Each structure stands twice: as C-alpha cells, then as structure tokens.
XYZ file of N, CA, C and O in Angstrom:
628
model
N 67.444 35.171 55.061
C 67.990 34.315 56.111
C 69.348 33.774 55.659
O 69.524 33.392 54.511
N 70.292 33.722 56.557
C 71.641 33.270 56.221
C 71.777 31.765 56.427
O 70.976 31.132 57.114
N 72.818 31.217 55.789
C 73.179 29.812 55.939
C 74.650 29.732 56.314
O 75.388 30.702 56.173
N 75.061 28.543 56.757
C 76.449 28.310 57.148
C 77.033 27.195 56.289
O 76.360 26.206 55.980
N 78.285 27.376 55.901
C 79.052 26.354 55.195
C 80.410 26.259 55.882
O 80.929 27.269 56.367
N 80.982 25.070 55.925
C 82.274 24.883 56.581
C 83.212 24.111 55.661
O 82.852 23.040 55.163
N 84.408 24.680 55.460
C 85.389 24.109 54.538
C 86.769 24.022 55.181
O 87.200 24.949 55.865
N 87.465 22.936 54.915
C 88.864 22.784 55.287
C 89.686 22.699 54.011
O 89.393 21.870 53.148
N 90.674 23.558 53.888
C 91.474 23.593 52.656
C 92.911 23.970 52.967
O 93.517 24.789 52.304
N 93.450 23.384 54.011
C 94.803 23.724 54.429
C 94.778 24.858 55.432
O 93.813 25.035 56.173
N 95.828 25.636 55.447
C 95.940 26.768 56.373
C 94.735 27.689 56.212
O 94.415 28.118 55.107
N 94.080 28.005 57.306
C 92.843 28.773 57.201
C 93.024 30.253 56.903
O 92.088 30.923 56.489
N 94.204 30.807 57.055
C 94.392 32.248 56.863
C 94.000 32.719 55.466
O 93.231 33.651 55.310
N 94.547 32.100 54.447
C 94.251 32.513 53.078
C 92.843 32.138 52.652
O 92.184 32.888 51.922
N 92.373 30.999 53.110
C 91.035 30.538 52.748
C 89.991 31.486 53.321
O 89.035 31.877 52.649
N 90.179 31.886 54.569
C 89.256 32.840 55.200
C 89.203 34.132 54.397
O 88.131 34.646 54.083
N 90.366 34.656 54.052
C 90.423 35.914 53.297
C 89.736 35.769 51.942
O 88.995 36.665 51.512
N 89.960 34.654 51.267
C 89.334 34.433 49.961
C 87.820 34.366 50.061
O 87.117 34.943 49.226
N 87.296 33.664 51.043
C 85.845 33.581 51.182
C 85.239 34.945 51.518
O 84.169 35.282 51.026
N 85.919 35.739 52.342
C 85.380 37.050 52.698
C 85.246 37.976 51.491
O 84.451 38.911 51.518
N 86.004 37.729 50.439
C 85.956 38.570 49.233
C 84.771 38.242 48.314
O 84.517 38.969 47.362
N 84.085 37.160 48.557
C 82.990 36.734 47.683
C 81.717 37.507 48.036
O 81.262 37.467 49.181
N 81.139 38.212 47.066
C 79.877 38.922 47.331
C 78.803 37.933 47.792
O 78.649 36.849 47.208
N 78.113 38.305 48.849
C 77.094 37.437 49.431
C 77.571 36.723 50.678
O 76.769 36.179 51.441
N 78.896 36.698 50.892
C 79.436 36.129 52.131
C 79.322 37.194 53.210
O 79.801 38.316 53.052
N 78.678 36.857 54.288
C 78.459 37.775 55.402
C 79.665 37.782 56.324
O 80.116 38.833 56.774
N 80.181 36.584 56.611
C 81.376 36.480 57.449
C 82.085 35.167 57.170
O 81.500 34.216 56.650
N 83.360 35.144 57.505
C 84.177 33.934 57.415
C 85.075 33.927 58.642
O 85.775 34.901 58.908
N 85.012 32.831 59.396
C 85.791 32.728 60.632
C 86.672 31.489 60.596
O 86.233 30.417 60.185
N 87.887 31.656 61.045
C 88.826 30.536 61.150
C 88.526 29.737 62.410
O 88.161 30.300 63.446
N 88.691 28.420 62.294
C 88.446 27.580 63.452
C 88.863 26.150 63.202
O 89.638 25.860 62.285
N 88.324 25.267 64.023
C 88.686 23.855 64.001
C 87.413 23.018 64.022
O 86.447 23.362 64.709
N 87.421 21.914 63.286
C 86.265 21.024 63.278
C 86.692 19.643 62.807
O 87.753 19.478 62.201
N 85.848 18.675 63.082
C 86.072 17.328 62.581
C 86.835 16.414 63.504
O 87.140 15.276 63.133
N 87.152 16.878 64.697
C 87.943 16.072 65.615
C 87.183 15.656 66.854
O 85.966 15.811 66.954
N 87.921 15.172 67.831
C 87.327 14.626 69.051
C 87.608 15.457 70.298
O 87.013 15.208 71.343
N 88.482 16.439 70.236
C 88.825 17.232 71.416
C 87.920 18.455 71.519
O 87.743 19.183 70.548
N 87.367 18.682 72.698
C 86.540 19.860 72.929
C 87.416 21.092 73.110
O 88.474 21.031 73.733
N 86.977 22.190 72.516
C 87.618 23.499 72.660
C 89.133 23.448 72.456
O 89.896 23.893 73.312
N 89.586 22.926 71.321
C 91.029 22.815 71.097
C 91.686 24.165 70.850
O 91.043 25.093 70.352
N 92.935 24.260 71.176
C 93.729 25.446 70.854
C 94.505 25.158 69.572
O 94.597 24.009 69.120
N 95.090 26.194 69.000
C 95.930 26.023 67.821
C 97.072 25.061 68.136
O 97.391 24.171 67.352
N 97.655 25.220 69.311
C 98.757 24.340 69.729
C 98.284 22.885 69.779
O 98.998 21.984 69.332
N 97.079 22.656 70.303
C 96.526 21.302 70.347
C 96.359 20.730 68.942
O 96.755 19.601 68.659
N 95.755 21.512 68.062
C 95.473 21.049 66.706
C 96.771 20.752 65.956
O 96.851 19.792 65.189
N 97.802 21.542 66.204
C 99.089 21.345 65.526
C 99.811 20.071 65.947
O 100.755 19.647 65.275
N 99.375 19.414 67.015
C 99.971 18.137 67.400
C 99.548 17.026 66.446
O 100.139 15.955 66.457
N 98.491 17.281 65.652
C 97.932 16.292 64.726
C 97.331 15.116 65.499
O 97.234 14.010 64.982
N 96.929 15.356 66.757
C 96.353 14.288 67.570
C 94.906 14.555 67.980
O 94.284 13.718 68.620
N 94.349 15.708 67.598
C 92.977 16.045 67.996
C 91.940 15.567 66.991
O 90.752 15.527 67.307
N 92.388 15.241 65.783
C 91.466 14.866 64.722
C 90.850 16.056 64.011
O 90.153 15.892 63.007
N 91.081 17.265 64.508
C 90.489 18.460 63.907
C 91.236 18.900 62.660
O 92.444 18.694 62.531
N 90.500 19.526 61.760
C 91.071 20.198 60.601
C 90.978 21.695 60.848
O 90.064 22.164 61.544
N 91.909 22.447 60.279
C 91.762 23.893 60.237
C 90.664 24.162 59.215
O 90.727 23.666 58.086
N 89.650 24.899 59.627
C 88.503 25.150 58.757
C 88.126 26.619 58.758
O 88.557 27.392 59.620
N 87.297 26.964 57.786
C 86.683 28.282 57.747
C 85.180 28.064 57.738
O 84.656 27.301 56.914
N 84.509 28.696 58.693
C 83.051 28.650 58.725
C 82.540 29.912 58.050
O 82.859 31.019 58.478
N 81.783 29.719 56.988
C 81.294 30.810 56.150
C 79.798 31.007 56.411
O 79.022 30.058 56.292
N 79.430 32.215 56.760
C 78.021 32.578 56.860
C 77.703 33.365 55.595
O 78.408 34.318 55.265
N 76.673 32.929 54.879
C 76.378 33.542 53.585
C 74.886 33.747 53.376
O 74.059 33.096 54.022
N 74.579 34.648 52.478
C 73.200 34.938 52.096
C 72.920 34.144 50.823
O 73.440 34.484 49.758
N 72.097 33.080 50.896
C 71.861 32.244 49.719
C 71.116 32.960 48.591
O 71.079 32.458 47.470
N 70.567 34.118 48.871
C 69.918 34.894 47.806
C 70.948 35.693 47.009
O 70.650 36.180 45.930
N 72.164 35.819 47.559
C 73.225 36.573 46.884
C 74.342 35.682 46.364
O 75.016 36.040 45.391
N 74.566 34.558 47.002
C 75.573 33.595 46.540
C 75.090 32.199 46.908
O 74.654 31.951 48.036
N 75.145 31.303 45.949
C 74.684 29.939 46.193
C 75.772 29.101 46.866
O 76.967 29.414 46.773
N 75.340 28.052 47.506
C 76.288 27.105 48.092
C 77.167 26.512 46.993
O 78.373 26.307 47.182
N 76.582 26.285 45.821
C 77.342 25.745 44.698
C 78.466 26.691 44.276
O 79.558 26.239 43.919
N 78.223 27.984 44.318
C 79.277 28.966 43.990
C 80.389 28.924 45.037
O 81.562 29.069 44.710
N 80.021 28.711 46.293
C 81.034 28.575 47.343
C 81.861 27.311 47.116
O 83.081 27.316 47.308
N 81.208 26.240 46.692
C 81.945 25.013 46.371
C 82.919 25.256 45.226
O 84.076 24.827 45.284
N 82.461 25.951 44.183
C 83.347 26.265 43.055
C 84.574 27.036 43.536
O 85.703 26.755 43.123
N 84.359 28.008 44.414
C 85.468 28.808 44.953
C 86.399 27.923 45.781
O 87.630 28.020 45.679
N 85.830 27.058 46.600
C 86.599 26.138 47.435
C 87.573 25.306 46.592
O 88.755 25.193 46.925
N 87.091 24.745 45.488
C 87.953 23.909 44.645
C 89.102 24.714 44.057
O 90.194 24.184 43.853
N 88.871 26.004 43.813
C 89.907 26.854 43.228
C 90.941 27.328 44.247
O 92.034 27.741 43.881
N 90.602 27.298 45.528
C 91.460 27.853 46.579
C 92.589 26.936 47.028
O 93.466 27.376 47.767
N 92.541 25.677 46.648
C 93.551 24.744 47.144
C 93.683 23.571 46.185
O 92.952 23.466 45.199
N 94.619 22.681 46.492
C 94.806 21.468 45.704
C 94.054 20.335 46.408
O 94.545 19.792 47.402
N 92.871 19.986 45.908
C 92.070 18.963 46.584
C 92.578 17.541 46.396
O 91.982 16.604 46.924
N 93.685 17.374 45.672
C 94.236 16.025 45.473
C 95.287 15.673 46.520
O 95.690 14.517 46.615
N 95.715 16.650 47.288
C 96.740 16.373 48.297
C 96.094 15.772 49.541
O 95.054 16.237 50.002
N 96.728 14.748 50.079
C 96.228 14.081 51.279
C 96.961 14.648 52.490
O 98.194 14.591 52.561
N 96.202 15.223 53.410
C 96.745 15.733 54.670
C 97.893 16.723 54.495
O 98.870 16.697 55.248
N 97.748 17.602 53.501
C 98.741 18.653 53.322
C 98.222 19.670 52.332
O 97.352 19.391 51.519
N 98.811 20.866 52.398
C 98.642 21.912 51.398
C 99.956 22.668 51.391
O 100.370 23.197 52.428
N 100.585 22.708 50.241
C 101.877 23.382 50.151
C 102.839 22.818 51.169
O 102.950 21.599 51.328
N 103.519 23.689 51.926
C 104.501 23.205 52.895
C 103.885 22.700 54.202
O 104.590 22.159 55.041
N 102.580 22.886 54.372
C 101.919 22.466 55.614
C 101.463 21.017 55.487
O 100.820 20.646 54.502
N 101.781 20.199 56.493
C 101.363 18.804 56.430
C 100.835 18.343 57.771
O 101.165 18.891 58.819
N 99.985 17.342 57.715
C 99.302 16.797 58.877
C 97.811 16.774 58.583
O 97.317 17.490 57.713
N 97.082 15.945 59.312
C 95.645 15.803 59.043
C 94.869 17.093 59.291
O 93.783 17.276 58.753
N 95.441 18.016 60.063
C 94.762 19.289 60.300
C 94.696 20.146 59.036
O 93.934 21.101 58.964
N 95.479 19.794 58.023
C 95.494 20.542 56.763
C 94.749 19.805 55.648
O 94.891 20.145 54.480
N 93.957 18.813 56.011
C 93.246 18.030 55.006
C 92.182 18.856 54.276
O 91.688 19.854 54.789
N 91.849 18.389 53.102
C 90.784 18.983 52.310
C 89.467 18.365 52.763
O 89.322 17.132 52.748
N 88.528 19.207 53.183
C 87.276 18.678 53.735
C 86.122 19.652 53.525
O 86.292 20.867 53.588
N 84.965 19.068 53.285
C 83.714 19.816 53.246
C 82.863 19.246 54.365
O 82.593 18.035 54.393
N 82.463 20.089 55.293
C 81.606 19.682 56.402
C 80.209 20.222 56.119
O 79.969 21.425 56.212
N 79.296 19.328 55.737
C 77.962 19.775 55.328
C 77.028 19.964 56.526
O 77.157 19.293 57.547
N 76.095 20.908 56.355
C 75.149 21.261 57.413
C 73.721 20.847 57.110
O 72.827 21.119 57.924
N 73.494 20.226 55.967
C 72.141 19.791 55.598
C 72.251 18.708 54.530
O 73.296 18.583 53.872
N 71.187 17.951 54.329
C 71.195 16.968 53.250
C 71.403 17.629 51.879
O 72.048 17.042 51.005
N 70.891 18.830 51.707
C 71.062 19.551 50.447
C 72.534 19.899 50.217
O 73.036 19.775 49.098
N 73.215 20.346 51.259
C 74.644 20.639 51.135
C 75.431 19.361 50.851
O 76.359 19.364 50.034
N 75.071 18.276 51.505
C 75.766 17.006 51.254
C 75.629 16.606 49.787
O 76.617 16.263 49.133
N 74.409 16.666 49.261
C 74.171 16.290 47.867
C 74.931 17.211 46.916
O 75.556 16.745 45.953
N 74.905 18.509 47.185
C 75.604 19.471 46.327
C 77.113 19.237 46.365
O 77.789 19.309 45.331
N 77.655 18.961 47.546
C 79.099 18.724 47.680
C 79.515 17.467 46.921
O 80.525 17.466 46.212
N 78.740 16.402 47.056
C 79.060 15.155 46.351
C 78.953 15.338 44.842
O 79.802 14.844 44.088
N 77.945 16.057 44.395
C 77.772 16.314 42.960
C 78.933 17.152 42.429
O 79.491 16.870 41.362
N 79.325 18.167 43.181
C 80.425 19.047 42.786
C 81.744 18.278 42.722
O 82.527 18.434 41.781
N 81.995 17.443 43.710
C 83.220 16.639 43.731
C 83.249 15.678 42.544
O 84.270 15.545 41.860
N 82.128 15.037 42.281
C 82.054 14.099 41.152
C 82.294 14.823 39.826
O 82.992 14.301 38.942
N 81.741 16.018 39.697
C 81.933 16.794 38.464
C 83.402 17.167 38.287
O 83.931 17.100 37.168
N 84.051 17.554 39.383
C 85.474 17.894 39.302
C 86.293 16.672 38.907
O 87.169 16.744 38.048
N 86.009 15.536 39.517
C 86.736 14.307 39.190
C 86.533 13.919 37.721
O 87.467 13.482 37.054
N 85.322 14.095 37.216
C 85.001 13.717 35.837
C 85.537 14.715 34.810
O 85.640 14.381 33.629
N 85.909 15.895 35.264
C 86.324 16.956 34.341
C 87.662 16.694 33.658
O 87.951 17.273 32.611
N 88.492 15.861 34.266
C 89.817 15.599 33.711
C 90.821 16.714 33.976
O 91.939 16.677 33.476
N 90.454 17.701 34.788
C 91.342 18.834 35.086
C 92.470 18.462 36.044
O 93.481 19.146 36.097
N 92.271 17.396 36.800
C 93.245 17.020 37.822
C 93.980 15.744 37.431
O 93.387 14.836 36.837
N 95.247 15.682 37.787
C 96.059 14.505 37.450
C 95.915 13.384 38.468
O 96.252 12.242 38.188
N 95.457 13.731 39.665
C 95.296 12.741 40.729
C 93.857 12.770 41.224
O 93.142 13.747 41.024
N 93.434 11.727 41.931
C 92.067 11.701 42.460
C 91.848 12.791 43.517
O 92.777 13.180 44.230
N 90.623 13.233 43.623
C 90.261 14.214 44.646
C 90.261 13.507 45.998
O 89.632 12.467 46.180
N 90.985 14.077 46.962
C 91.119 13.486 48.291
C 90.173 14.127 49.317
O 90.179 13.752 50.482
N 89.381 15.079 48.895
C 88.505 15.828 49.790
C 87.485 14.922 50.462
O 86.765 14.186 49.792
N 87.423 15.006 51.794
C 86.401 14.261 52.516
C 85.133 15.108 52.575
O 85.193 16.334 52.603
N 84.001 14.444 52.565
C 82.705 15.110 52.710
C 82.048 14.467 53.914
O 81.737 13.271 53.901
N 81.892 15.263 54.974
C 81.480 14.755 56.278
C 80.438 15.676 56.902
O 80.494 16.895 56.698
N 79.552 15.111 57.684
C 78.574 15.930 58.410
C 79.304 16.873 59.354
O 80.277 16.487 60.011
N 78.841 18.114 59.396
C 79.447 19.113 60.278
C 79.186 18.749 61.733
O 78.090 18.324 62.098
N 80.209 18.919 62.520
C 80.092 18.760 63.963
C 80.248 20.133 64.592
O 79.951 21.162 63.973
N 80.771 20.152 65.777
C 80.990 21.414 66.467
C 82.103 22.202 65.793
O 83.147 21.650 65.447
N 81.863 23.475 65.600
C 82.884 24.398 65.098
C 83.475 25.095 66.304
O 82.756 25.695 67.111
N 84.785 24.984 66.439
C 85.496 25.648 67.528
C 86.231 26.833 66.924
O 87.153 26.654 66.132
N 85.817 28.040 67.265
C 86.432 29.246 66.711
C 87.886 29.334 67.156
O 88.207 29.122 68.327
N 88.763 29.626 66.209
C 90.190 29.755 66.510
C 90.436 31.018 67.337
O 89.609 31.933 67.382
N 91.589 31.066 67.930
C 91.995 32.209 68.738
C 91.889 33.500 67.915
O 92.013 33.485 66.697
N 91.683 34.594 68.606
C 91.440 35.880 67.944
C 92.571 36.269 66.993
O 92.314 36.840 65.936
N 93.804 35.962 67.323
C 94.902 36.373 66.449
C 94.863 35.683 65.088
O 95.489 36.138 64.138
N 94.105 34.601 64.956
C 93.952 33.927 63.665
C 92.868 34.571 62.796
O 92.848 34.370 61.593
N 91.952 35.307 63.409
C 90.854 35.905 62.659
C 91.375 37.078 61.822
O 92.101 37.929 62.326
N 91.026 37.074 60.532
C 91.473 38.116 59.596
C 92.993 38.287 59.660
O 93.518 39.389 59.569
N 93.684 37.177 59.801
C 95.131 37.166 59.992
C 95.873 37.946 58.908
O 96.725 38.779 59.204
N 95.579 37.662 57.658
C 96.287 38.342 56.570
C 95.960 39.826 56.533
O 96.841 40.662 56.309
N 94.706 40.164 56.744
C 94.278 41.563 56.737
C 95.025 42.353 57.821
O 95.473 43.472 57.593
N 95.156 41.781 58.989
C 95.845 42.448 60.095
C 97.316 42.723 59.772
O 97.916 43.627 60.323
N 97.885 41.925 58.874
C 99.295 42.051 58.527
C 99.523 42.750 57.200
O 100.634 42.838 56.720
N 98.438 43.214 56.581
C 98.560 43.918 55.313
C 98.960 43.012 54.165
O 99.481 43.463 53.152
N 98.723 41.721 54.313
C 99.073 40.754 53.268
C 97.829 40.418 52.437
O 96.702 40.498 52.935
N 98.036 40.057 51.196
C 96.909 39.688 50.344
C 96.780 38.192 50.154
O 95.752 37.710 49.710
N 97.838 37.461 50.463
C 97.768 36.007 50.360
C 98.822 35.393 51.270
O 99.730 36.074 51.723
N 98.667 34.103 51.509
C 99.700 33.399 52.271
C 100.484 32.545 51.291
O 100.373 32.690 50.085
N 101.263 31.628 51.786
C 102.182 30.850 50.958
C 101.503 29.922 49.973
O 102.141 29.419 49.071
N 100.211 29.687 50.108
C 99.536 28.736 49.218
C 99.061 29.471 47.971
O 98.493 30.493 48.013
C-alpha cells in the first residue's frame, strides 16, 4: 500500500525531479498547498497572496523507502534556513514546509528537524514549518516533469 508525503522546498521543478529519482517513490507531482484559495493557478500563487506554497506531493511505497529517508532527502534538496525564499526565488510560496498526513509523519518530521538543528551543520536556525496537510492543488500540466520535458537535470537551485 502506498503513502503520501508533501514537501515545500522552493521552486517545485527541481524538487519534483529529485524525489522521482528516489527508489520507492511511485510518483511526484508539483502543486500548491497550505493556503486559503481554492484551485489556485500558478499566476495566483505568484502574487504571494494565496497563502499557498509550491509543493511536491510524493506517493511512495513505505516497504521500499521510509518516510524518514524522504525527510533526509528533503533536507538535502534545499536550504531550510531561508525564510520565504530559495536561491533567487522569494515570497511565501517558496517557503520551506513539511505538510504531514498522519500523526506518525508529524512526529517523524519534528524529530528529523530537531536532529538537523542539533547537528550543528547549519549556521542559522531551521525555518521549515511543519503543518497538517490540507488540500493539494495539482499545478498546471506544463509544470509536471518540467525539467525532464526540457532535457535539464537541475534548475537554478
């Protein structure tokens, strides 16, 4: 049986591609979550007024990859100390966020964040929010597998 995990780590193009490369990940879709507007478009989210973050919803097989391994990958994919930005992208839609789907995911995310903070690897505090998952709004089709469609292996981050 598969499970779902949802992560915000800046621009979703590179994050989606990175998650799809992890063995045990069934799918990764770009979208929006964490805001108040129903069925937002990319243009809406870019106004920084919807409350949504650009996110990747990951469907995974927990017998092949653990949620904890996905968390480890998430921390490596972006700078979790930046507030409302990643690289040249800024605004709350680019915030670092973990949207949990169960009490077990919430506990694992909090434990993982605390371990990262205690590790001394980062010069600034972790800014990642850990919030209950709400509705996932799938991004427009042109955002799905964006880098793959363009023959790129990474984006600017």
